[in-house]
Structures are given as structure tokens and as C-alpha cells.
Amino acid sequence: MQADYRQRRQAFMEKIGAGTAIFRSAPTAVMHNDVEYNFRQDSDFFYLTGFDEADAVAVFAPHHEEHKFVLFVQPKDPEKETWHGYRVGVDAAKERYGADEAYPIAELDEHLPKYLEQADRIYYRLGRDRNFTQTLLTHWQRLIASYGKRGTGPTAIEDVGFTLHGMRMVKSEAELALMRKAIAISVEAHNVAREMAQPGRYEYEIQAEMDYIFRKNGAQGPAYPSIVASGDNACILHYTTNNRQMQDGDLLLIDAGASYDYYNADITRTFPVGERFTEEQQILYALVLAAQEAAIAQVQPGNPYNAFHDAAVRVLTEGLVRLGLLVGEVDKLIEEEKYKPFYMHRTGHWLGLDVHDAGFYKIGKETWQPLQAGNVVTVEPGLYIGPDIKLAEDQPEVPARWRGIGIRIEDDVLVTATGHEVLTAAVPK
Ligand code: GLY
Ligand code: MN
Ligand code: MN
């Protein structure tokens, strides 16, 4: 794995050339009073370093003669470590993480300028840590003021995403191995959940079992708060209360995935709580499944990113017209987005270190990013007919028998050189 990080750093540094890139570790987040959430490293920081501690800064200065990769970290401190846990420390940051130089974080202001003075620009993501951004801007301001005397220095800050996130979009074998592990654990949890779901059980029982299976298998936990939504709740996209008692005749929508070594799975399945679908549930399920199959068929290298979303929208809209739930000509309904009360989200997103992973969907006003081998996307069409669904004025009232049905089917799909691989195929649909 260290070799993978080294390769990434090398590729990244080739891209930034004469610039210096700076990454701040994720801030620690307070849960309440002085109790903190579990630390979760910033994904960009982790992608390039594998370093998993707070209060750290990584600097990449490919133009520097000796120190191309520098880490500022919390120093060893037996007392603090007794309270807050193990620290790698300055020496091991070099030995174990391959830094050319490492310093205690308290010496940042002293050492940072020498890695910036010769750079033509600074690569940085304006983001979560405003204090750190202010520190960096102060350094930049000083360097600009002294540029005239030196004749060198950064004249611009460029968002680091334009170089780094292009790399993160294409997964290496090592990354895919971790994603497959996160997925394997999630598959087991979904398969157990389906067996458990019975009338009378509570949504949280299923959630607890799945979270238990994640952790028991070495995952860090759920990749996002698990959605276990029965009956009408399935029409709430981010439902996480998970406290309803399930009834015979309900559908159960489960959107849950594990995070393993920071790589994420994202899987949704929808199925009857009791023995069988009602007729309306069955019809709508078949429609969502057909939309998903049409969408997955579009996950091919070279296809524009949007092709699979367009395919899903077309199948769903055609189906809604066939069922009389929408009235009009399909192309026009799509153009005017009349399907949106039933299907209000997009059909997928990049997946990786972040659940909604870094990367570009568009590369120009009219141009969608072409898919390429190594991309991982979710494909997750759905239909949501909430009890109070409101269509456009020129559309019919939705009959009561269709209301209270929410369905989503979500798989994680790898783009390969010749087509695609559905990584989550082991959960039945
Ligand atoms: N579970 C979050 C998503 O499907 O995007
Ligand atoms: Mn999901
Ligand atoms: Mn998703």
C-alpha cells in the first residue's frame, strides 16, 4: 500500500510541477460539549499520505531540492497520548509514511515559507478549516509583499481539485480491493437484513443488525447513516429515524453500506416486508428495475457521464405514461421534467473515499465527462409516490392505490476497459 501512495504522490507532483500543494487534515468534530466524534481523515489528505491523524499538514513541493513531501504532525507526547490515543510522531512520519522531512505542527509558521518561496502558485482547496485558510493567506500575503526583492513566489492560488480529483476518479487495483471488501461486508448485511425483515419488527432492529455486521467484519462502520425505511417512509430520501414498526403489506427500502479503510459501499434494495408484493408495488418495482438495467447498460467507457441517467429517466417516464400516472408525449414530459415529482434525484454519483466521491461530472457547459476504466459509479433509479404527491397542473391526480410506495434500487458499478462490472451483484434484486 505504501507503494501505491508513493505512486500517487509522484503522479500528483508531476501535475503540479512548479507549484506547492498544501493539505490540511480534517478538523475534529464535536458531538456535544467536550465529547468528539470519531476522527475521520480528510479524503484528499488520506489519498496522498495514508496518514490518519488530526492536526497535521501535508506539503508537496516538487521543485524543492530535498523536501518534496513534508509532513507537519503532532509530536509524541506520553501524557496527551494517554488521554487521546497514539500519535505517530515526527520521526515515524518520515520512516513510515515516506515524508522527506517532518516537523512538529507547532513549527508550521517557521518552516512553511521555505516551501512556498520558490513556487509559482499554491494548490489548495478552500474548505472546511477557515482558521487554517487564514494562516495560509497570511503566509501568501507576506510572500507577495516580498516578491519584488526575491523575484520568485506564488502569484495565484489554484484549487487543488482540478489536478487531484481527476486522479481520484480513476481507482487503482489497491483501491478497488478495498472497495470490494467494503462491498462484500455490505452484501452480507443486506442479505441478513432481508431474512430478518418481518411484519412486527422495527426498522431499527434491521439497522442495528447491519451496523453490527459492518463492524464485526472490520469495517469502520456505516459509510453514511443507514436508511431503513418501511411504508411511506421510503418516500423520504434521507430518512434515518428508523423507528417504525413494519407492517404486512409494506415495502422496505434499505440504503446502507459499509466503510472499510475509508472506502465506501452504497447499496439500496427494496422488497416486501411480508410474503409478497401488492400488485401496484410489483408493477412499480419492475419499472424501477427495468430503468436500472437500461441505465447499467450505458455504463461503458467513452459514454458521457449523463447517458445512464438519461436512460433511467426515459424508461421511468415511458412506464409512468403506460400506467396513466403521467399523460403526454414522453419526449416532452422529459424535457419539461414532469417526471420529477416521482423521481427527483439523479441516477448516481462517483463512489470511492467519499460516498459522493470527488470528481467532475461536467467538463464544460455542454459536455459531460466521458466514463473511463477505473471509474466507480452508483446506479440508483427510484420512484417515490408519497401520500401527498403533487404533479404539475396539466397532469392527472395520482390514484390512492399508488400512494405510499417508495422504491430505489442501487448498485455500485465499475467501468472496465470493455464495459462494466456490477460490484454489488451478490444482493438479489
Ligand atoms: N446513500 C446515499 C446515496 O445513495 O447517495
Ligand atoms: Mn445509497
Ligand atoms: Mn448513492
CSV table of C-alpha atoms and ligand atoms in Angstrom, one decimal:
chain,number,residue,atom,x,y,z
A,1,MET,CA,0.0,0.0,0.0
A,2,GLN,CA,2.9,2.4,0.7
A,3,ALA,CA,4.0,1.9,-2.9
A,4,ASP,CA,0.5,3.0,-4.0
A,5,TYR,CA,0.7,6.2,-2.0
A,6,ARG,CA,4.2,6.8,-3.4
A,7,GLN,CA,3.0,6.4,-6.9
A,8,ARG,CA,0.1,8.7,-6.3
A,9,ARG,CA,2.3,11.4,-4.8
A,10,GLN,CA,4.7,11.1,-7.8
A,11,ALA,CA,1.8,11.4,-10.3
A,12,PHE,CA,0.4,14.3,-8.4
A,13,MET,CA,3.7,16.1,-8.1
A,14,GLU,CA,4.3,15.8,-11.9
A,15,LYS,CA,1.0,17.6,-12.4
A,16,ILE,CA,1.7,20.5,-10.1
A,17,GLY,CA,5.3,20.9,-11.4
A,18,ALA,CA,6.5,24.3,-10.1
A,19,GLY,CA,3.7,24.8,-7.6
A,20,THR,CA,3.4,23.8,-4.0
A,21,ALA,CA,0.3,22.0,-2.8
A,22,ILE,CA,-0.9,22.2,0.8
A,23,PHE,CA,-3.4,19.9,2.6
A,24,ARG,CA,-4.9,20.3,6.0
A,25,SER,CA,-6.1,17.2,7.9
A,26,ALA,CA,-9.8,17.0,8.7
A,27,PRO,CA,-10.9,19.0,11.7
A,28,THR,CA,-12.1,17.1,14.8
A,29,ALA,CA,-15.8,17.5,15.2
A,30,VAL,CA,-17.6,18.0,18.5
A,31,MET,CA,-20.6,15.8,19.2
A,32,HIS,CA,-21.6,17.6,22.4
A,33,ASN,CA,-19.7,19.6,25.0
A,34,ASP,CA,-16.1,18.2,25.0
A,35,VAL,CA,-17.1,14.8,23.5
A,36,GLU,CA,-15.8,14.4,20.0
A,37,TYR,CA,-17.0,12.2,17.0
A,38,ASN,CA,-14.6,9.6,15.9
A,39,PHE,CA,-11.9,11.2,13.8
A,40,ARG,CA,-12.3,10.8,10.0
A,41,GLN,CA,-9.4,12.0,7.9
A,42,ASP,CA,-9.9,14.3,5.0
A,43,SER,CA,-10.1,12.2,1.8
A,44,ASP,CA,-7.6,14.2,-0.2
A,45,PHE,CA,-5.1,14.2,2.6
A,46,PHE,CA,-5.6,10.5,3.1
A,47,TYR,CA,-5.4,9.7,-0.6
A,48,LEU,CA,-1.9,11.2,-0.8
A,49,THR,CA,-0.4,10.3,2.6
A,50,GLY,CA,-2.3,7.4,4.2
A,51,PHE,CA,-1.8,9.4,7.4
A,52,ASP,CA,-4.7,9.2,9.7
A,53,GLU,CA,-4.3,11.8,12.4
A,54,ALA,CA,-5.8,15.2,13.2
A,55,ASP,CA,-3.8,18.4,13.4
A,56,ALA,CA,-1.5,17.7,10.5
A,57,VAL,CA,-0.5,19.4,7.3
A,58,ALA,CA,1.0,17.8,4.2
A,59,VAL,CA,3.1,19.9,1.8
A,60,PHE,CA,4.1,18.9,-1.7
A,61,ALA,CA,6.9,20.9,-3.2
A,62,PRO,CA,8.2,19.0,-6.3
A,63,HIS,CA,10.6,21.9,-7.1
A,64,HIS,CA,12.3,21.8,-3.7
A,65,GLU,CA,15.7,20.1,-3.9
A,66,GLU,CA,15.4,17.8,-0.9
A,67,HIS,CA,12.0,18.1,0.6
A,68,LYS,CA,9.3,17.3,-1.9
A,69,PHE,CA,6.9,15.7,0.5
A,70,VAL,CA,6.8,17.3,4.0
A,71,LEU,CA,4.5,16.4,7.0
A,72,PHE,CA,3.7,18.6,9.9
A,73,VAL,CA,2.3,16.4,12.7
A,74,GLN,CA,1.5,16.3,16.4
A,75,PRO,CA,4.7,15.3,18.2
A,76,LYS,CA,4.9,12.3,20.6
A,77,ASP,CA,3.6,13.3,24.0
A,78,PRO,CA,3.1,10.4,26.5
A,79,GLU,CA,0.6,12.4,28.6
A,80,LYS,CA,-1.6,13.6,25.8
A,81,GLU,CA,-1.4,10.1,24.2
A,82,THR,CA,-2.7,8.6,27.5
A,83,TRP,CA,-5.8,10.8,27.1
A,84,HIS,CA,-6.4,10.9,23.4
A,85,GLY,CA,-4.6,8.0,21.9
A,86,TYR,CA,-1.5,7.0,20.0
A,87,ARG,CA,0.4,9.5,17.8
A,88,VAL,CA,2.8,8.5,15.1
A,89,GLY,CA,5.1,11.4,15.9
A,90,VAL,CA,7.7,13.3,13.9
A,91,ASP,CA,10.4,10.6,13.4
A,92,ALA,CA,8.0,7.9,12.3
A,93,ALA,CA,6.2,10.3,10.0
A,94,LYS,CA,9.3,10.1,7.9
A,95,GLU,CA,10.1,6.5,8.3
A,96,ARG,CA,6.6,5.0,8.0
A,97,TYR,CA,4.9,7.5,5.7
A,98,GLY,CA,7.8,8.3,3.4
A,99,ALA,CA,8.0,12.0,4.1
A,100,ASP,CA,11.3,13.6,3.1
A,101,GLU,CA,11.0,15.9,6.1
A,102,ALA,CA,8.7,16.1,9.1
A,103,TYR,CA,8.2,18.8,11.8
A,104,PRO,CA,6.0,19.3,14.8
A,105,ILE,CA,2.8,21.1,13.8
A,106,ALA,CA,3.7,23.9,16.1
A,107,GLU,CA,6.6,24.8,13.8
A,108,LEU,CA,4.4,25.3,10.7
A,109,ASP,CA,4.8,29.0,10.5
A,110,GLU,CA,8.6,28.8,10.8
A,111,HIS,CA,9.1,26.2,8.1
A,112,LEU,CA,6.2,26.7,5.6
A,113,PRO,CA,7.7,29.8,3.9
A,114,LYS,CA,10.7,27.9,2.5
A,115,TYR,CA,8.4,25.5,0.7
A,116,LEU,CA,6.4,28.4,-0.8
A,117,GLU,CA,9.1,30.9,-1.8
A,118,GLN,CA,10.1,29.2,-5.0
A,119,ALA,CA,6.7,28.0,-6.0
A,120,ASP,CA,4.9,29.7,-8.9
A,121,ARG,CA,1.5,29.0,-7.3
A,122,ILE,CA,-0.2,27.4,-4.3
A,123,TYR,CA,-2.5,24.5,-4.8
A,124,TYR,CA,-5.1,24.4,-2.0
A,125,ARG,CA,-8.8,23.6,-1.5
A,126,LEU,CA,-10.6,26.4,0.2
A,127,GLY,CA,-12.7,24.4,2.6
A,128,ARG,CA,-13.6,23.3,6.0
A,129,ASP,CA,-10.9,24.8,8.1
A,130,ARG,CA,-11.3,28.5,8.0
A,131,ASN,CA,-8.6,29.2,10.6
A,132,PHE,CA,-6.0,27.3,8.5
A,133,THR,CA,-7.1,29.1,5.4
A,134,GLN,CA,-6.5,32.3,7.2
A,135,THR,CA,-3.0,31.1,8.2
A,136,LEU,CA,-2.2,30.2,4.6
A,137,LEU,CA,-3.5,33.5,3.3
A,138,THR,CA,-1.3,35.4,5.8
A,139,HIS,CA,1.8,33.5,4.5
A,140,TRP,CA,0.8,34.2,1.0
A,141,GLN,CA,0.3,37.9,1.7
A,142,ARG,CA,3.8,38.1,3.2
A,143,LEU,CA,5.3,36.3,0.2
A,144,ILE,CA,3.6,38.7,-2.2
A,145,ALA,CA,4.9,41.7,-0.3
A,146,SER,CA,8.4,40.4,-0.6
A,147,TYR,CA,8.1,39.1,-4.1
A,148,GLY,CA,9.9,42.1,-5.6
A,149,LYS,CA,13.0,41.5,-3.5
A,150,ARG,CA,13.1,37.8,-4.2
A,151,GLY,CA,11.9,37.6,-7.7
A,152,THR,CA,10.0,34.4,-7.0
A,153,GLY,CA,6.9,33.3,-5.2
A,154,PRO,CA,3.3,32.2,-5.7
A,155,THR,CA,1.2,34.6,-7.7
A,156,ALA,CA,-2.0,32.6,-7.5
A,157,ILE,CA,-3.9,30.0,-5.5
A,158,GLU,CA,-5.4,27.3,-7.7
A,159,ASP,CA,-8.0,24.8,-6.4
A,160,VAL,CA,-6.3,21.5,-6.0
A,161,GLY,CA,-9.3,19.6,-7.1
A,162,PHE,CA,-8.6,20.2,-10.8
A,163,THR,CA,-5.5,18.1,-10.6
A,164,LEU,CA,-6.1,15.7,-7.7
A,165,HIS,CA,-9.7,14.9,-8.2
A,166,GLY,CA,-9.1,13.8,-11.8
A,167,MET,CA,-6.8,11.2,-10.2
A,168,ARG,CA,-9.2,10.1,-7.6
A,169,MET,CA,-11.8,9.4,-10.2
A,170,VAL,CA,-9.8,6.5,-11.5
A,171,LYS,CA,-9.3,3.8,-8.9
A,172,SER,CA,-6.2,1.7,-8.6
A,173,GLU,CA,-6.2,-2.0,-8.0
A,174,ALA,CA,-5.4,-1.4,-4.4
A,175,GLU,CA,-8.3,1.0,-4.0
A,176,LEU,CA,-10.6,-1.4,-5.8
A,177,ALA,CA,-9.6,-4.2,-3.4
A,178,LEU,CA,-10.7,-2.0,-0.5
A,179,MET,CA,-14.0,-1.2,-2.3
A,180,ARG,CA,-14.6,-4.8,-2.9
A,181,LYS,CA,-14.0,-5.6,0.7
A,182,ALA,CA,-16.5,-2.8,1.8
A,183,ILE,CA,-19.0,-4.2,-0.7
A,184,ALA,CA,-18.6,-7.8,0.4
A,185,ILE,CA,-19.3,-6.8,4.0
A,186,SER,CA,-22.3,-4.7,2.9
A,187,VAL,CA,-23.6,-7.6,0.8
A,188,GLU,CA,-23.6,-9.9,3.8
A,189,ALA,CA,-25.5,-7.2,5.8
A,190,HIS,CA,-28.1,-6.7,3.1
A,191,ASN,CA,-28.7,-10.5,2.8
A,192,VAL,CA,-29.2,-10.9,6.5
A,193,ALA,CA,-31.5,-7.8,6.6
A,194,ARG,CA,-33.7,-9.3,4.0
A,195,GLU,CA,-34.1,-12.5,6.0
A,196,MET,CA,-34.9,-10.6,9.2
A,197,ALA,CA,-37.5,-8.2,7.8
A,198,GLN,CA,-40.9,-9.4,9.1
A,199,PRO,CA,-44.1,-7.7,10.0
A,200,GLY,CA,-43.9,-6.6,13.6
A,201,ARG,CA,-40.2,-5.9,13.6
A,202,TYR,CA,-38.9,-2.4,14.0
A,203,GLU,CA,-36.7,-0.6,11.4
A,204,TYR,CA,-34.0,0.0,14.0
A,205,GLU,CA,-33.6,-3.8,14.6
A,206,ILE,CA,-32.6,-4.2,11.0
A,207,GLN,CA,-30.3,-1.1,11.2
A,208,ALA,CA,-28.7,-2.5,14.3
A,209,GLU,CA,-28.0,-5.9,12.7
A,210,MET,CA,-26.5,-4.3,9.6
A,211,ASP,CA,-24.3,-1.9,11.6
A,212,TYR,CA,-23.2,-4.9,13.7
A,213,ILE,CA,-22.3,-6.9,10.7
A,214,PHE,CA,-20.3,-4.0,9.3
A,215,ARG,CA,-18.2,-3.5,12.5
A,216,LYS,CA,-17.9,-7.2,13.2
A,217,ASN,CA,-16.2,-7.6,9.9
A,218,GLY,CA,-13.7,-4.9,10.5
A,219,ALA,CA,-15.4,-2.1,8.7
A,220,GLN,CA,-15.2,1.3,10.4
A,221,GLY,CA,-19.0,1.4,10.4
A,222,PRO,CA,-21.7,2.6,8.1
A,223,ALA,CA,-20.5,4.7,5.2
A,224,TYR,CA,-23.5,7.0,5.9
A,225,PRO,CA,-26.4,6.8,8.3
A,226,SER,CA,-28.2,3.6,7.2
A,227,ILE,CA,-31.7,4.2,5.8
A,228,VAL,CA,-34.2,1.6,6.8
A,229,ALA,CA,-37.5,2.9,5.5
A,230,SER,CA,-40.7,1.0,5.5
A,231,GLY,CA,-44.1,2.0,4.1
A,232,ASP,CA,-44.5,5.8,3.5
A,233,ASN,CA,-41.0,6.4,5.0
A,234,ALA,CA,-39.5,5.0,1.8
A,235,CYS,CA,-40.6,8.2,0.0
A,236,ILE,CA,-38.3,10.3,2.3
A,237,LEU,CA,-35.0,10.2,0.5
A,238,HIS,CA,-32.8,10.7,3.6
A,239,TYR,CA,-35.0,9.0,6.2
A,240,THR,CA,-32.8,7.9,9.0
A,241,THR,CA,-35.1,7.9,12.0
A,242,ASN,CA,-35.6,4.2,11.5
A,243,ASN,CA,-38.1,3.8,14.4
A,244,ARG,CA,-41.3,2.5,12.7
A,245,GLN,CA,-42.8,-1.0,13.3
A,246,MET,CA,-43.1,-2.7,10.0
A,247,GLN,CA,-46.4,-4.0,8.7
A,248,ASP,CA,-47.5,-6.7,6.4
A,249,GLY,CA,-48.1,-5.1,3.0
A,250,ASP,CA,-45.2,-2.6,3.4
A,251,LEU,CA,-42.2,-2.3,1.2
A,252,LEU,CA,-38.9,-1.9,3.0
A,253,LEU,CA,-36.2,0.3,1.4
A,254,ILE,CA,-32.8,-0.3,2.8
A,255,ASP,CA,-30.0,2.1,1.7
A,256,ALA,CA,-26.9,1.0,3.6
A,257,GLY,CA,-23.2,0.4,3.0
A,258,ALA,CA,-20.0,-0.2,5.0
A,259,SER,CA,-16.9,1.9,5.1
A,260,TYR,CA,-13.7,-0.1,5.1
A,261,ASP,CA,-10.4,1.6,5.4
A,262,TYR,CA,-12.3,4.8,4.3
A,263,TYR,CA,-13.5,3.2,1.1
A,264,ASN,CA,-17.3,3.0,0.8
A,265,ALA,CA,-20.1,0.8,-0.4
A,266,ASP,CA,-23.5,2.3,-1.2
A,267,ILE,CA,-26.3,-0.2,-1.8
A,268,THR,CA,-30.1,0.1,-1.9
A,269,ARG,CA,-32.6,-2.7,-2.1
A,270,THR,CA,-36.4,-2.6,-1.8
A,271,PHE,CA,-38.5,-5.6,-1.1
A,272,PRO,CA,-41.8,-6.6,0.6
A,273,VAL,CA,-41.8,-6.9,4.4
A,274,GLY,CA,-44.4,-9.8,4.2
A,275,GLU,CA,-44.6,-12.6,1.7
A,276,ARG,CA,-45.3,-10.8,-1.5
A,277,PHE,CA,-45.6,-7.5,-3.4
A,278,THR,CA,-49.0,-6.0,-3.8
A,279,GLU,CA,-50.0,-5.6,-7.5
A,280,GLU,CA,-49.0,-1.9,-7.6
A,281,GLN,CA,-45.8,-2.5,-5.7
A,282,GLN,CA,-44.9,-5.2,-8.2
A,283,ILE,CA,-45.6,-3.1,-11.2
A,284,LEU,CA,-43.5,-0.2,-9.9
A,285,TYR,CA,-40.7,-2.4,-8.8
A,286,ALA,CA,-40.5,-4.0,-12.2
A,287,LEU,CA,-40.4,-0.5,-13.7
A,288,VAL,CA,-37.5,0.7,-11.5
A,289,LEU,CA,-35.6,-2.5,-12.2
A,290,ALA,CA,-36.1,-2.0,-15.9
A,291,ALA,CA,-34.8,1.6,-15.6
A,292,GLN,CA,-31.8,0.4,-13.7
A,293,GLU,CA,-31.0,-2.3,-16.2
A,294,ALA,CA,-31.2,0.2,-19.0
A,295,ALA,CA,-29.0,2.6,-17.0
A,296,ILE,CA,-26.4,0.0,-16.2
A,297,ALA,CA,-26.2,-0.9,-19.9
A,298,GLN,CA,-25.0,2.7,-20.5
A,299,VAL,CA,-22.1,2.4,-18.1
A,300,GLN,CA,-19.4,1.9,-20.7
A,301,PRO,CA,-16.0,3.6,-21.3
A,302,GLY,CA,-16.4,6.5,-23.6
A,303,ASN,CA,-20.1,7.1,-22.8
A,304,PRO,CA,-20.9,10.6,-21.5
A,305,TYR,CA,-21.5,10.5,-17.7
A,306,ASN,CA,-25.1,11.5,-18.2
A,307,ALA,CA,-26.0,8.7,-20.5
A,308,PHE,CA,-27.1,6.3,-17.7
A,309,HIS,CA,-29.2,9.0,-16.0
A,310,ASP,CA,-30.9,9.8,-19.3
A,311,ALA,CA,-31.6,6.1,-19.9
A,312,ALA,CA,-33.2,5.7,-16.5
A,313,VAL,CA,-35.4,8.8,-16.9
A,314,ARG,CA,-36.6,7.6,-20.3
A,315,VAL,CA,-37.6,4.2,-19.1
A,316,LEU,CA,-39.3,5.6,-15.9
A,317,THR,CA,-41.2,8.2,-17.9
A,318,GLU,CA,-42.3,5.8,-20.5
A,319,GLY,CA,-43.5,3.5,-17.7
A,320,LEU,CA,-45.4,6.2,-15.9
A,321,VAL,CA,-47.2,7.1,-19.2
A,322,ARG,CA,-48.1,3.5,-19.8
A,323,LEU,CA,-49.6,3.3,-16.3
A,324,GLY,CA,-51.6,6.5,-16.8
A,325,LEU,CA,-49.7,8.2,-14.0
A,326,LEU,CA,-48.3,10.8,-16.4
A,327,VAL,CA,-50.2,12.0,-19.5
A,328,GLY,CA,-48.5,13.3,-22.6
A,329,GLU,CA,-45.7,12.7,-25.0
A,330,VAL,CA,-42.6,11.1,-23.5
A,331,ASP,CA,-40.0,13.4,-25.0
A,332,LYS,CA,-41.9,16.5,-23.9
A,333,LEU,CA,-42.5,15.1,-20.4
A,334,ILE,CA,-38.8,14.5,-20.1
A,335,GLU,CA,-37.9,17.9,-21.5
A,336,GLU,CA,-40.3,19.6,-19.1
A,337,GLU,CA,-39.2,17.4,-16.2
A,338,LYS,CA,-42.8,16.3,-15.5
A,339,TYR,CA,-41.4,13.1,-14.1
A,340,LYS,CA,-39.7,14.9,-11.2
A,341,PRO,CA,-42.5,14.6,-8.6
A,342,PHE,CA,-41.9,10.8,-8.9
A,343,TYR,CA,-38.1,10.8,-9.4
A,344,MET,CA,-36.4,13.9,-8.1
A,345,HIS,CA,-32.8,12.8,-7.7
A,346,ARG,CA,-30.1,11.9,-10.1
A,347,THR,CA,-29.3,8.3,-11.1
A,348,GLY,CA,-25.9,8.1,-9.5
A,349,HIS,CA,-22.6,9.6,-8.4
A,350,TRP,CA,-18.9,8.8,-8.2
A,351,LEU,CA,-18.1,6.4,-5.3
A,352,GLY,CA,-14.8,5.9,-3.5
A,353,LEU,CA,-13.1,7.5,-0.5
A,354,ASP,CA,-16.2,9.8,-0.2
A,355,VAL,CA,-19.6,8.3,-0.7
A,356,HIS,CA,-20.4,11.2,-3.1
A,357,ASP,CA,-16.8,11.0,-4.3
A,358,ALA,CA,-14.6,13.7,-5.7
A,359,GLY,CA,-14.5,14.2,-9.4
A,360,PHE,CA,-16.1,16.0,-12.3
A,361,TYR,CA,-19.4,15.3,-13.9
A,362,LYS,CA,-19.1,18.0,-16.5
A,363,ILE,CA,-16.1,19.3,-18.3
A,364,GLY,CA,-17.7,22.3,-20.0
A,365,LYS,CA,-21.0,23.9,-20.2
A,366,GLU,CA,-22.5,21.4,-22.5
A,367,THR,CA,-20.0,18.5,-22.1
A,368,TRP,CA,-20.4,15.6,-19.8
A,369,GLN,CA,-17.3,13.8,-18.5
A,370,PRO,CA,-16.8,10.6,-20.6
A,371,LEU,CA,-16.6,7.4,-18.4
A,372,GLN,CA,-13.3,5.7,-18.3
A,373,ALA,CA,-12.0,2.4,-17.0
A,374,GLY,CA,-11.4,2.6,-13.2
A,375,ASN,CA,-14.4,4.9,-12.5
A,376,VAL,CA,-16.9,3.6,-10.0
A,377,VAL,CA,-20.4,5.0,-10.1
A,378,THR,CA,-23.6,4.2,-8.3
A,379,VAL,CA,-26.7,3.5,-10.5
A,380,GLU,CA,-29.7,4.2,-8.3
A,381,PRO,CA,-33.0,5.0,-10.0
A,382,GLY,CA,-36.2,5.1,-8.0
A,383,LEU,CA,-39.8,6.0,-7.8
A,384,TYR,CA,-41.4,7.8,-4.9
A,385,ILE,CA,-45.1,8.3,-4.7
A,386,GLY,CA,-45.6,9.9,-1.3
A,387,PRO,CA,-49.0,10.1,0.2
A,388,ASP,CA,-49.2,13.8,-0.7
A,389,ILE,CA,-47.6,13.7,-4.1
A,390,LYS,CA,-48.4,16.7,-6.3
A,391,LEU,CA,-47.9,16.6,-10.0
A,392,ALA,CA,-47.8,19.5,-12.5
A,393,GLU,CA,-51.2,21.2,-13.2
A,394,ASP,CA,-51.7,19.6,-16.5
A,395,GLN,CA,-51.3,16.1,-15.0
A,396,PRO,CA,-53.9,13.8,-13.5
A,397,GLU,CA,-54.4,13.2,-9.8
A,398,VAL,CA,-52.4,10.1,-8.6
A,399,PRO,CA,-55.0,7.4,-7.6
A,400,ALA,CA,-54.8,6.4,-3.9
A,401,ARG,CA,-53.8,2.8,-4.7
A,402,TRP,CA,-50.4,4.0,-5.9
A,403,ARG,CA,-49.6,6.3,-3.0
A,404,GLY,CA,-47.2,5.5,-0.2
A,405,ILE,CA,-44.9,3.4,-2.4
A,406,GLY,CA,-41.2,4.3,-2.5
A,407,ILE,CA,-38.7,2.2,-4.4
A,408,ARG,CA,-35.0,2.6,-5.1
A,409,ILE,CA,-32.5,0.0,-6.4
A,410,GLU,CA,-28.8,1.0,-6.1
A,411,ASP,CA,-25.8,-0.9,-7.3
A,412,ASP,CA,-22.1,0.1,-7.4
A,413,VAL,CA,-20.7,-0.3,-10.9
A,414,LEU,CA,-17.1,-0.3,-12.0
A,415,VAL,CA,-16.2,0.9,-15.5
A,416,THR,CA,-13.9,-1.6,-17.2
A,417,ALA,CA,-11.8,-1.4,-20.4
A,418,THR,CA,-14.6,-3.2,-22.3
A,419,GLY,CA,-17.8,-2.4,-20.4
A,420,HIS,CA,-18.7,-2.6,-16.7
A,421,GLU,CA,-18.8,-4.9,-13.7
A,422,VAL,CA,-21.6,-4.7,-11.2
A,423,LEU,CA,-19.7,-5.0,-8.0
A,424,THR,CA,-22.8,-5.4,-5.8
A,425,ALA,CA,-24.5,-8.1,-7.9
A,426,ALA,CA,-24.5,-10.6,-4.9
A,427,VAL,CA,-27.5,-8.9,-3.3
A,428,PRO,CA,-30.5,-10.2,-5.2
A,429,LYS,CA,-33.0,-7.9,-6.9
B,1,GLY,N1,-26.8,6.7,0.4
B,1,GLY,C1,-26.5,7.9,-0.2
B,1,GLY,C2,-26.7,7.8,-1.7
B,1,GLY,O1,-27.3,6.9,-2.2
B,1,GLY,O2,-26.3,8.7,-2.4
B,2,MN,MN,-27.4,5.0,-1.3
B,3,MN,MN,-25.8,6.6,-3.7
